Amino acid sequence: ARQIQARPGRGIGAAMAYNYVVTAQKPTSVTHSLVGNFTHDNELNLIVAKCTRIEIHMLTPDGLQPMHDVPVYGRIAIMKLYRPAGEKRQLLYVATERLMFCVLAYDQTSGAITTRAMGDLSNAIGRPCEHGLIGEVDPECRLIGSQAYDGLFKVVPMDRAGQLREAFDVRLEELNVVDVKFMHGCAVPTICVLYEDTKEARHVKTYEIDVKEKTLRDGPWSQGDVEGGSSLIIPVPAPLGGAIVVGESVIVYLNRDAGNGAGVGDGDGGSHEQAPGPGGNHQQASGMIVKAIATKSVNVMAHGVVDADGSRYLLGDSTGMLHLLVLVHDRRRVHALKLESLGQTSIASTLSYLDNGVVYVGSAYGDSQLVRLHAQPVRCAADQVPATPDGLTYVECLESFTNLGPIVDFAVVDLDRHGQGQVVTCSGVNKDGSLRVVRNGVGIHERAAVELPGVKGCWSLRKGDASTHPSDTRLVVSFARETRVLAIDDDDELAETEFRGFSEHEQTLCVCNVDGGYVVQCVASGVRLVNAADGEPRATWSPPGGATVSVASANRTQALVATTGGSLYSLALGSAVGAGGDAMDVDAAGGAQGGAQGGAQALIREIASASLDGKEIACLDCTPLSDPGDAAADLCAVGTWTAEVALLTMPDLRLVTTSPLGGGGGGVIPRAVLLCSFEGTPHLLAGLGDGALHTFGVDPEAGALRDGKSLSLGTQPITLRTFRSKGATHVFAGSDRPTVIYGNNGKLIYSNVNLREVLHACPFNCDAFPDSLALASESDLTIGGIDDIQKLHIRTVPLGEQPRRIAHQPETRTYAALTENFDVDARAEGYFVRLFDDVTFETLCKFRLERDEQDSSIISCAFADDPRAYYVVGTGYSLPEEPEPTRGRILVFRAEDGKLQLVAEKEVKGAVYNLNAFNGKLLAGINSKVELFRWVSRGGGVG
């Protein structure tokens, strides 16, 4: 969030502060999902609701194809698809928690989402329901119903064309409604209501809605005293009809018996039939079909329909187990229920059966998943709970979608103290609990890696000009006293190869493809030009007087080299020299003036030389300013040992301007300079030896450097290389904190890279690794693909239990998290303090709290007169007979050698809900009081 100060005038309101809030990460928690024909009448869509956004995907043979991402002003509470008569495609009904609703349609002509209708479901009076807004669309598209207030049911009628009419309220006798659904196959719109009475018993009742009279009348059936944990109604499509009521330990199918009365049918498969129970509130004109089956005592969180006739349903429970519920029927009536466990997924908040055994598991409690259901059991994954006694499962996870929520606590940490923080969140519920490490920057996906210590530079090469050979085939790697050439072989593996024209026993300073099918290599002894296809030597150039080349740069037609002593030379290369590509110059002493065969000109020609007042040259660059792929540069940049940067013309090396870097001649030596344009604006970048980066705007017409700025990217020397991503030029700044620099709206943006250290980098676009980068660190060489330039990168640390609080301790490089583990079989909770390494997130130690003791708060702090850092944990004892805890503890831990050592504890009268360090003391929020504690030494110890 950014704060904007507005000053409209004098007096009251003369200075007002506004917060401008920008979302860094779109919602990831899935609350609703639907499958239907929304965008095409013959193509299936998956529609996913994520808090305030709706994502629309199309089902294709290659998977889910994103189509639209629709923002909604409000948190989505209801989302339903329906198709009125005369519509080719389905419409989408959306209602928000603030009781606003709309009907959305897809316009195939414009390819946009349009609003068909919108309105307000709120009333001026009424007590809002505790469970929030619930609602449904009548299967026959006659009306839309919802409940937002106790005792009132809102009805929005529809005409035959699907147009919405004026809404009205009908009175419900039941105040505490748990769920409401519309029944299928009814001549009159009929709702099925699951409610709880004043004695906490639950019942089911049906009502018919009389739209003309705007009233409710008793429906075809009712059933009293269903299981007390019942929370969900699943309407069964025609011709079977009826409803499934899902409880914690019993699932029951209910319907009116239209045959010979109650008790008809056979009750196999663990199900049974019964006549309606006594009670004047229940319909008794005919008997009831009641089929029930027992389940494990778990909460069903979501359901999904598999078959259009309602024969099979998917159920997801609170432990993440996926079940298949089967109605055994003869197309007229249900005879039995069968329930089978399929396997474990994320804890589902919504289930949508797509096609061919593929199911979308949307979750607000963990990562959403795309899973495949197998007809025969398969081997269980390592992190899955088996569905069969022999360790097999029917569920295979095809793809996971990261979900950050629900976040109950987080810590913002700058591990390397470079001002680039990361957020570590406590995310997920129960078994899906995890720590999420969130960083903003550029993601590099490793595609190949080799252990290669001591790399001093790397460059990619093609076999010829870019017009005929667009892909890179070789990678030149330079070391302190040698140069190696790696090539992609027939097996798409990177292996060392011979490139005979190169100097192999010297450190390479620069390598580049040159027009005409050549490659230039700059080494300490001089410049070499070889054939790009086979490495055949074509020409060499050596500096006059036996001087040594210290730094060099090159482009498609030019080379810029500097020698010890401060001399600077501009060279023309390859086809830029002139005709006669077969000429060879092997002059070993006096520059490119040796004999040419056949009267052809030499392939390397010295154009100009210059000296910057005797200043030693530390770095230089002759990258074309407008586009790095251009043939020649008009300007070059030079950094000197006197901490200055200079602009010179190319190829004649006339001085244009100079600028100091960090305080005249007393600054840090520049290690890399680079000319580059961002969004068409020319810039000069200078990377210093202490990790600082200086940026300048370049005015080529006036020959001036302007708008000089400086920032710190790290603590180690910086290297600079250009690369292209999605049609734009970016700069990779290598250091101990690698960064990608790019332009956005006229500004330079700096994005971290998800690698700890990159000393050298170059683009490497080969057939085996397209659009990749070669990245060298102190110990290895990595080929990696680059992700989106500006993106949140999320690392998941699965815990298998729910994290509740987290704290970071820089002194010991550790995190401590409070976690909760729920044992489903024993139906017991355990609470722990877990210690993690702050880099690897390996669990170092796990401390279990006492029975009935719950962890509530944690901080890392130091006390007065004690320089050591401690973790302080606040707890409370939760007993069933106590409305609020009367006992708790303050535990003081010291993290040493990967262990948590309990050094002190203090019993308090209540739960410690909050802790904070205060002037070397400890401030604690205990129940409704705030208490202050101090740290004292006792008998040579602490306490």
Coordinates of C-alpha atoms in Angstrom, one line a residue, residues 526-880:
G526 CA 44.9 -10.6 -28.8
V527 CA 41.8 -11.2 -30.9
R528 CA 41.1 -14.3 -33.0
L529 CA 38.6 -14.7 -35.8
V530 CA 37.5 -18.3 -36.6
N531 CA 34.9 -20.0 -38.8
A532 CA 31.7 -20.4 -36.9
A533 CA 30.9 -23.8 -38.3
D534 CA 34.1 -25.7 -37.7
G535 CA 36.5 -23.4 -35.8
E536 CA 38.9 -23.0 -38.7
P537 CA 41.3 -20.0 -37.9
R538 CA 40.7 -17.0 -40.2
A539 CA 42.5 -14.0 -38.7
T540 CA 44.3 -12.8 -35.6
W541 CA 45.2 -9.4 -34.2
S542 CA 47.7 -8.6 -31.5
P543 CA 48.1 -5.3 -29.6
P544 CA 51.2 -3.2 -30.5
G545 CA 54.3 -3.4 -28.5
G546 CA 53.5 -6.8 -27.0
A547 CA 50.9 -5.3 -24.6
T548 CA 48.3 -7.5 -22.9
V549 CA 44.6 -7.2 -23.5
S550 CA 42.8 -6.7 -20.1
V551 CA 39.2 -6.3 -21.1
A552 CA 37.2 -6.6 -24.3
S553 CA 33.7 -6.3 -25.8
A554 CA 32.4 -7.2 -29.3
N555 CA 29.2 -7.1 -31.5
R556 CA 28.4 -8.4 -34.9
T557 CA 30.9 -6.2 -36.8
Q558 CA 33.1 -4.5 -34.1
A559 CA 35.4 -5.3 -31.3
L560 CA 36.6 -2.9 -28.5
V561 CA 39.7 -3.9 -26.6
A562 CA 41.7 -2.3 -23.8
T563 CA 45.3 -3.1 -22.9
T564 CA 47.3 -2.7 -19.7
G565 CA 48.4 0.9 -19.6
G566 CA 45.1 2.4 -20.6
S567 CA 45.2 2.0 -24.4
L568 CA 41.9 1.5 -26.2
Y569 CA 41.5 0.0 -29.7
S570 CA 38.5 -0.1 -32.0
L571 CA 38.5 -3.0 -34.5
A572 CA 36.3 -3.9 -37.6
L573 CA 35.5 -7.5 -37.9
G574 CA 34.5 -10.0 -40.6
S575 CA 32.3 -8.7 -43.5
A576 CA 32.5 -5.2 -42.1
V577 CA 36.2 -5.0 -43.1
G578 CA 35.3 -5.4 -46.8
A579 CA 35.0 -8.1 -49.5
G580 CA 37.3 -11.1 -49.6
G581 CA 36.0 -13.4 -46.9
D582 CA 38.7 -16.0 -47.6
A583 CA 41.5 -13.7 -46.5
M584 CA 43.6 -14.8 -43.5
D585 CA 45.9 -12.6 -41.4
V586 CA 48.2 -14.4 -39.0
D587 CA 50.3 -11.4 -37.9
A588 CA 51.9 -12.0 -34.6
A589 CA 53.5 -8.7 -33.9
G590 CA 52.2 -5.5 -35.5
G591 CA 48.5 -5.5 -35.6
A592 CA 46.2 -6.4 -38.5
Q593 CA 48.6 -5.3 -41.2
G594 CA 49.9 -8.7 -42.3
G595 CA 49.8 -10.2 -45.8
A596 CA 46.5 -11.0 -47.3
Q597 CA 46.1 -13.9 -49.7
G598 CA 44.8 -13.2 -53.2
G599 CA 44.7 -9.5 -52.6
A600 CA 41.7 -9.7 -50.3
Q601 CA 41.5 -7.5 -47.3
A602 CA 42.2 -8.8 -43.8
L603 CA 39.2 -9.9 -41.7
I604 CA 40.4 -7.8 -38.7
R605 CA 41.3 -4.2 -39.1
E606 CA 42.3 -1.6 -36.5
I607 CA 40.1 1.5 -37.0
A608 CA 41.2 3.8 -34.2
S609 CA 43.0 3.9 -30.9
A610 CA 42.7 6.2 -27.9
S611 CA 43.9 6.8 -24.3
L612 CA 41.9 8.2 -21.4
D613 CA 44.6 10.4 -20.0
G614 CA 46.6 7.4 -18.9
K615 CA 43.8 6.0 -16.8
E616 CA 43.6 2.2 -16.5
I617 CA 40.5 0.8 -18.0
A618 CA 38.5 -1.6 -15.7
C619 CA 35.6 -2.5 -18.0
L620 CA 34.0 -1.5 -21.3
D621 CA 31.0 -2.3 -23.6
C622 CA 30.2 -1.7 -27.3
T623 CA 26.7 -3.2 -27.3
P624 CA 24.5 -1.4 -29.9
L625 CA 22.4 1.1 -27.9
S626 CA 19.1 0.7 -29.8
D627 CA 19.1 -3.1 -30.0
P628 CA 21.7 -5.6 -28.8
G629 CA 21.2 -7.5 -32.1
D630 CA 22.1 -4.6 -34.4
A631 CA 25.2 -4.9 -36.5
A632 CA 27.2 -2.0 -35.2
A633 CA 27.4 0.5 -32.3
D634 CA 27.6 4.3 -32.5
L635 CA 28.7 4.7 -28.9
C636 CA 30.7 2.7 -26.4
A637 CA 31.1 2.9 -22.6
V638 CA 34.3 2.6 -20.6
G639 CA 34.8 2.3 -16.9
T640 CA 38.1 3.3 -15.3
W641 CA 40.1 2.4 -12.2
T642 CA 39.5 6.0 -11.1
A643 CA 35.8 5.2 -10.6
E644 CA 34.6 7.1 -13.7
V645 CA 32.5 6.1 -16.6
A646 CA 33.1 7.6 -20.1
L647 CA 31.1 7.6 -23.4
L648 CA 33.0 7.5 -26.6
T649 CA 31.9 7.3 -30.3
M650 CA 32.4 4.2 -32.4
P651 CA 34.4 3.4 -34.3
D652 CA 36.6 6.5 -34.1
L653 CA 36.8 6.6 -30.2
R654 CA 36.2 10.3 -29.7
L655 CA 35.4 11.2 -26.1
V656 CA 31.8 12.4 -25.7
T657 CA 31.4 12.8 -21.9
T658 CA 32.6 11.4 -18.5
S659 CA 30.9 11.0 -15.2
P660 CA 32.2 10.0 -11.7
L661 CA 30.9 7.0 -9.9
G662 CA 30.4 7.6 -6.2
G663 CA 32.4 10.7 -5.3
G664 CA 35.0 11.5 -8.0
G665 CA 38.1 9.5 -7.9
G666 CA 37.6 8.0 -4.5
G667 CA 34.8 5.6 -5.4
V668 CA 34.7 1.8 -5.9
I669 CA 36.1 0.5 -9.1
P670 CA 33.4 -0.4 -11.7
R671 CA 33.5 -4.0 -12.8
A672 CA 30.9 -3.9 -15.6
V673 CA 29.3 -1.3 -17.9
L674 CA 26.4 -1.8 -20.3
L675 CA 24.6 0.2 -22.9
C676 CA 21.0 -0.8 -23.3
S677 CA 17.6 0.7 -24.2
F678 CA 14.5 0.0 -22.1
E679 CA 11.2 0.7 -23.8
G680 CA 13.1 2.8 -26.4
T681 CA 14.9 4.9 -23.8
P682 CA 18.7 4.6 -23.9
H683 CA 20.5 3.9 -20.6
L684 CA 24.0 3.3 -19.3
L685 CA 24.4 0.8 -16.4
A686 CA 27.6 0.6 -14.4
G687 CA 28.1 -2.2 -11.8
L688 CA 30.6 -1.7 -9.1
G689 CA 32.8 -4.0 -7.1
D690 CA 30.8 -3.5 -3.9
G691 CA 27.5 -4.6 -5.4
A692 CA 26.2 -1.0 -6.2
L693 CA 24.6 -0.2 -9.5
H694 CA 24.7 3.2 -11.1
T695 CA 22.2 4.0 -13.9
F696 CA 22.2 7.0 -16.3
G697 CA 19.9 8.1 -19.0
V698 CA 21.8 8.6 -22.3
D699 CA 21.1 11.5 -24.7
P700 CA 22.8 10.4 -28.0
E701 CA 22.1 13.7 -29.7
A702 CA 23.6 15.9 -27.0
G703 CA 26.2 13.4 -26.0
A704 CA 25.3 13.6 -22.3
L705 CA 24.6 11.4 -19.3
R706 CA 21.7 12.5 -17.2
D707 CA 19.5 11.4 -14.3
G708 CA 22.2 9.5 -12.5
K709 CA 21.0 7.1 -9.8
S710 CA 22.5 4.5 -7.5
L711 CA 21.2 1.5 -5.6
S712 CA 22.7 -1.6 -4.0
L713 CA 21.9 -4.9 -5.5
G714 CA 24.2 -7.0 -3.3
T715 CA 27.7 -7.0 -1.7
Q716 CA 29.7 -8.7 -4.5
P717 CA 31.0 -7.4 -7.9
I718 CA 28.3 -7.0 -10.5
T719 CA 28.3 -8.5 -14.0
L720 CA 25.8 -7.2 -16.7
R721 CA 24.4 -9.1 -19.7
T722 CA 21.4 -8.5 -22.0
F723 CA 18.8 -11.1 -22.9
R724 CA 15.4 -11.2 -24.5
S725 CA 12.2 -12.5 -23.0
K726 CA 8.8 -12.2 -24.7
G727 CA 10.0 -9.8 -27.3
A728 CA 11.6 -7.3 -24.8
T729 CA 15.2 -6.7 -23.9
H730 CA 16.2 -7.2 -20.3
V731 CA 19.4 -7.1 -18.3
F732 CA 20.7 -9.8 -16.0
A733 CA 22.8 -8.4 -13.2
G734 CA 24.9 -11.2 -11.7
S735 CA 26.1 -11.0 -8.1
D736 CA 25.4 -12.6 -4.7
R737 CA 21.9 -11.2 -5.1
P738 CA 21.1 -11.7 -8.9
T739 CA 18.6 -9.3 -10.3
V740 CA 16.8 -8.8 -13.6
I741 CA 16.4 -5.2 -14.8
Y742 CA 13.7 -4.2 -17.2
G743 CA 11.6 -1.1 -18.1
N744 CA 8.0 -0.6 -17.1
N745 CA 6.1 2.7 -17.8
G746 CA 9.3 4.7 -18.2
K747 CA 10.9 3.4 -15.0
L748 CA 13.6 0.8 -14.4
I749 CA 12.3 -2.1 -12.4
Y750 CA 14.5 -4.5 -10.4
S751 CA 13.2 -8.1 -9.9
N752 CA 15.0 -10.7 -7.7
V753 CA 15.9 -14.0 -9.2
N754 CA 15.1 -17.2 -7.2
L755 CA 18.7 -18.2 -7.1
R756 CA 21.1 -17.5 -4.3
E757 CA 24.2 -16.5 -6.4
V758 CA 24.9 -16.0 -10.1
L759 CA 28.3 -14.6 -11.0
H760 CA 28.0 -14.8 -14.8
A761 CA 25.1 -15.2 -17.2
C762 CA 24.4 -15.3 -20.9
P763 CA 21.4 -16.2 -23.1
F764 CA 21.4 -19.8 -24.4
N765 CA 18.6 -20.4 -26.9
C766 CA 19.2 -23.9 -28.3
D767 CA 16.8 -26.5 -29.6
A768 CA 17.1 -28.7 -26.5
F769 CA 16.7 -25.7 -24.1
P770 CA 14.8 -23.0 -25.9
D771 CA 14.7 -19.4 -24.4
S772 CA 17.1 -20.4 -21.6
L773 CA 19.9 -18.7 -19.7
A774 CA 23.3 -20.2 -18.9
L775 CA 24.1 -19.2 -15.3
A776 CA 27.4 -19.7 -13.6
S777 CA 28.0 -19.6 -9.8
E778 CA 31.2 -20.4 -7.8
S779 CA 30.6 -24.1 -8.0
D780 CA 28.4 -25.0 -10.9
L781 CA 26.9 -24.1 -14.3
T782 CA 23.1 -24.2 -14.7
I783 CA 20.9 -24.0 -17.8
G784 CA 17.5 -22.6 -16.8
G785 CA 14.3 -21.4 -18.4
I786 CA 13.1 -18.0 -17.3
D787 CA 9.6 -17.4 -15.8
D788 CA 7.5 -14.3 -16.0
I789 CA 9.7 -11.2 -15.2
Q790 CA 7.4 -9.8 -12.5
K791 CA 5.8 -12.6 -10.5
L792 CA 5.3 -13.8 -7.0
H793 CA 7.3 -17.1 -6.5
I794 CA 5.9 -19.4 -3.9
R795 CA 7.8 -22.2 -2.3
T796 CA 5.8 -24.8 -0.3
V797 CA 7.1 -26.5 2.8
P798 CA 4.6 -29.2 3.6
L799 CA 4.1 -30.0 7.3
G800 CA 1.3 -32.5 7.5
E801 CA -0.1 -30.5 10.4
Q802 CA -1.6 -27.1 10.8
P803 CA 0.8 -24.1 11.5
R804 CA -0.7 -21.5 13.8
R805 CA 2.0 -19.0 14.6
I806 CA 5.6 -18.3 13.4
A807 CA 8.6 -16.3 14.4
H808 CA 12.1 -15.8 13.0
Q809 CA 15.4 -15.5 14.9
P810 CA 18.2 -14.0 12.8
E811 CA 20.8 -14.8 15.5
T812 CA 20.4 -18.5 15.2
R813 CA 19.2 -18.5 11.5
T814 CA 16.0 -20.4 12.5
Y815 CA 12.2 -20.2 12.4
A816 CA 10.0 -21.5 15.2
A817 CA 6.4 -22.4 14.4
L818 CA 3.5 -23.5 16.6
T819 CA 1.6 -26.4 15.0
E820 CA -1.5 -28.4 15.6
N821 CA -1.8 -32.1 14.7
F822 CA -5.2 -33.7 14.6
D823 CA -5.3 -37.5 14.9
V824 CA -8.4 -38.7 13.0
D825 CA -8.4 -42.2 14.4
A826 CA -7.9 -41.2 18.1
R827 CA -9.9 -37.9 17.6
A828 CA -7.2 -36.1 19.6
E829 CA -5.2 -33.0 19.1
G830 CA -1.6 -32.5 19.8
Y831 CA 0.3 -29.1 19.9
F832 CA 4.0 -28.6 19.1
V833 CA 6.8 -26.1 18.9
R834 CA 8.8 -26.9 15.7
L835 CA 12.2 -25.5 14.9
F836 CA 13.3 -25.0 11.2
D837 CA 16.4 -24.0 9.5
D838 CA 15.7 -20.6 7.8
V839 CA 17.3 -21.6 4.5
T840 CA 16.5 -25.3 3.9
F841 CA 13.3 -25.3 6.2
E842 CA 14.4 -28.7 7.5
T843 CA 12.7 -29.5 10.8
L844 CA 15.5 -29.5 13.4
C845 CA 13.5 -30.1 16.6
K846 CA 10.0 -30.7 17.7
F847 CA 8.8 -30.0 21.3
R848 CA 5.4 -31.4 22.4
L849 CA 3.2 -29.5 24.8
E850 CA 1.4 -31.0 27.7
R851 CA -2.0 -32.7 27.3
D852 CA -4.9 -30.1 26.9
E853 CA -2.3 -27.4 26.4
Q854 CA -2.7 -25.3 23.3
D855 CA -0.1 -22.9 21.9
S856 CA -1.3 -19.4 21.4
S857 CA 1.6 -17.0 20.7
I858 CA 5.3 -16.9 20.0
I859 CA 8.0 -14.2 19.6
S860 CA 11.8 -14.1 19.3
C861 CA 13.3 -11.5 21.7
A862 CA 16.3 -10.7 23.9
F863 CA 16.0 -9.4 27.5
A864 CA 17.7 -6.7 29.4
D865 CA 21.3 -7.6 30.6
D866 CA 21.1 -10.8 28.6
P867 CA 22.4 -10.5 25.0
R868 CA 21.2 -14.0 23.9
A869 CA 18.1 -14.4 21.8
Y870 CA 15.2 -16.6 23.0
Y871 CA 11.9 -17.9 21.7
V872 CA 9.1 -17.2 24.1
V873 CA 5.9 -19.2 23.7
G874 CA 2.5 -18.5 25.3
T875 CA 0.1 -21.3 25.9
G876 CA -3.3 -22.0 27.6
Y877 CA -5.0 -25.2 28.9
S878 CA -8.3 -25.8 27.1
L879 CA -10.6 -27.9 29.2
P880 CA -14.2 -28.9 28.1

